[in-house]
Structures are given as C-alpha cells and as structure tokens.
Amino acid sequence: MKFVLLSIFLGVLFIILNRKYLLLNQEWEFFILIYIFLITGNEIIKFLKKNENEKN
C-alpha cells in the first residue's frame, strides 16, 4: 500500500511541476496519469484479494 501512495504522490508532484515549469508536453502528462491509474488499480486489487484470502 505504501507503493500506491508513493506512486500517487510522485505523479501529482510531477504534474504540478509540469504545469508550473512546462517540463514536458501534455501528452506525457496523460501517459503518466494512465501509468499511475494502472499501478494503483493493480495494487488495490492485490490488496483486496489478500484481504479476501485472509477472511477465508
């Protein structure tokens, strides 16, 4: 779960810096958002499956 929070934090930080200093164009920002959603979604699914297995 720490990895999910770190991923979200770094993604948001990068987007804020990108908007302020225009490091990369908007397309890269979109790809980074997709990456964050994939990582967080995958980790949340793993977490839910782990909790479900512990209940059984």
Coordinates of C-alpha atoms in Angstrom, one line a residue:
M1 CA 0.0 0.0 0.0
K2 CA 3.0 2.3 0.6
F3 CA 3.9 1.9 -3.1
V4 CA 0.5 3.1 -4.2
L5 CA 0.7 6.2 -2.0
L6 CA 4.2 6.9 -3.2
S7 CA 3.1 6.5 -6.9
I8 CA 0.2 8.9 -6.4
F9 CA 2.4 11.4 -4.6
L10 CA 5.1 11.4 -7.2
G11 CA 2.6 11.6 -10.1
V12 CA 0.8 14.5 -8.6
L13 CA 4.1 16.2 -7.8
F14 CA 5.3 15.8 -11.4
I15 CA 2.0 17.1 -12.8
I16 CA 2.2 20.2 -10.6
L17 CA 5.8 20.8 -11.6
N18 CA 5.0 20.2 -15.3
R19 CA 2.1 22.7 -15.2
K20 CA 4.4 25.3 -13.5
Y21 CA 7.6 24.9 -15.4
L22 CA 6.3 23.1 -18.6
L23 CA 8.9 20.3 -18.4
L24 CA 7.0 18.1 -20.9
N25 CA 4.1 18.5 -23.2
Q26 CA 0.5 17.5 -22.3
E27 CA 0.8 14.0 -24.0
W28 CA 3.4 12.9 -21.5
E29 CA 1.3 14.1 -18.6
F30 CA -1.6 11.9 -19.9
F31 CA 0.7 8.8 -20.1
I32 CA 1.9 9.4 -16.6
L33 CA -1.7 9.6 -15.3
I34 CA -2.5 6.4 -17.1
Y35 CA 0.5 4.8 -15.5
I36 CA -0.5 6.0 -12.0
F37 CA -4.0 4.6 -12.5
L38 CA -2.7 1.2 -13.7
I39 CA -0.3 0.9 -10.8
T40 CA -2.7 2.0 -8.2
G41 CA -5.5 -0.2 -9.6
N42 CA -3.3 -3.2 -9.7
E43 CA -2.1 -2.7 -6.2
I44 CA -5.6 -2.1 -4.8
I45 CA -6.8 -5.4 -6.5
K46 CA -3.9 -7.3 -4.9
F47 CA -4.7 -5.8 -1.5
L48 CA -8.4 -6.7 -1.8
K49 CA -7.6 -10.3 -2.9
K50 CA -5.2 -10.6 0.0
N51 CA -7.8 -9.4 2.5
E52 CA -10.4 -11.8 0.9
N53 CA -8.0 -14.8 1.3
E54 CA -7.3 -13.9 4.9
K55 CA -11.1 -13.9 5.7
N56 CA -11.4 -17.5 4.2

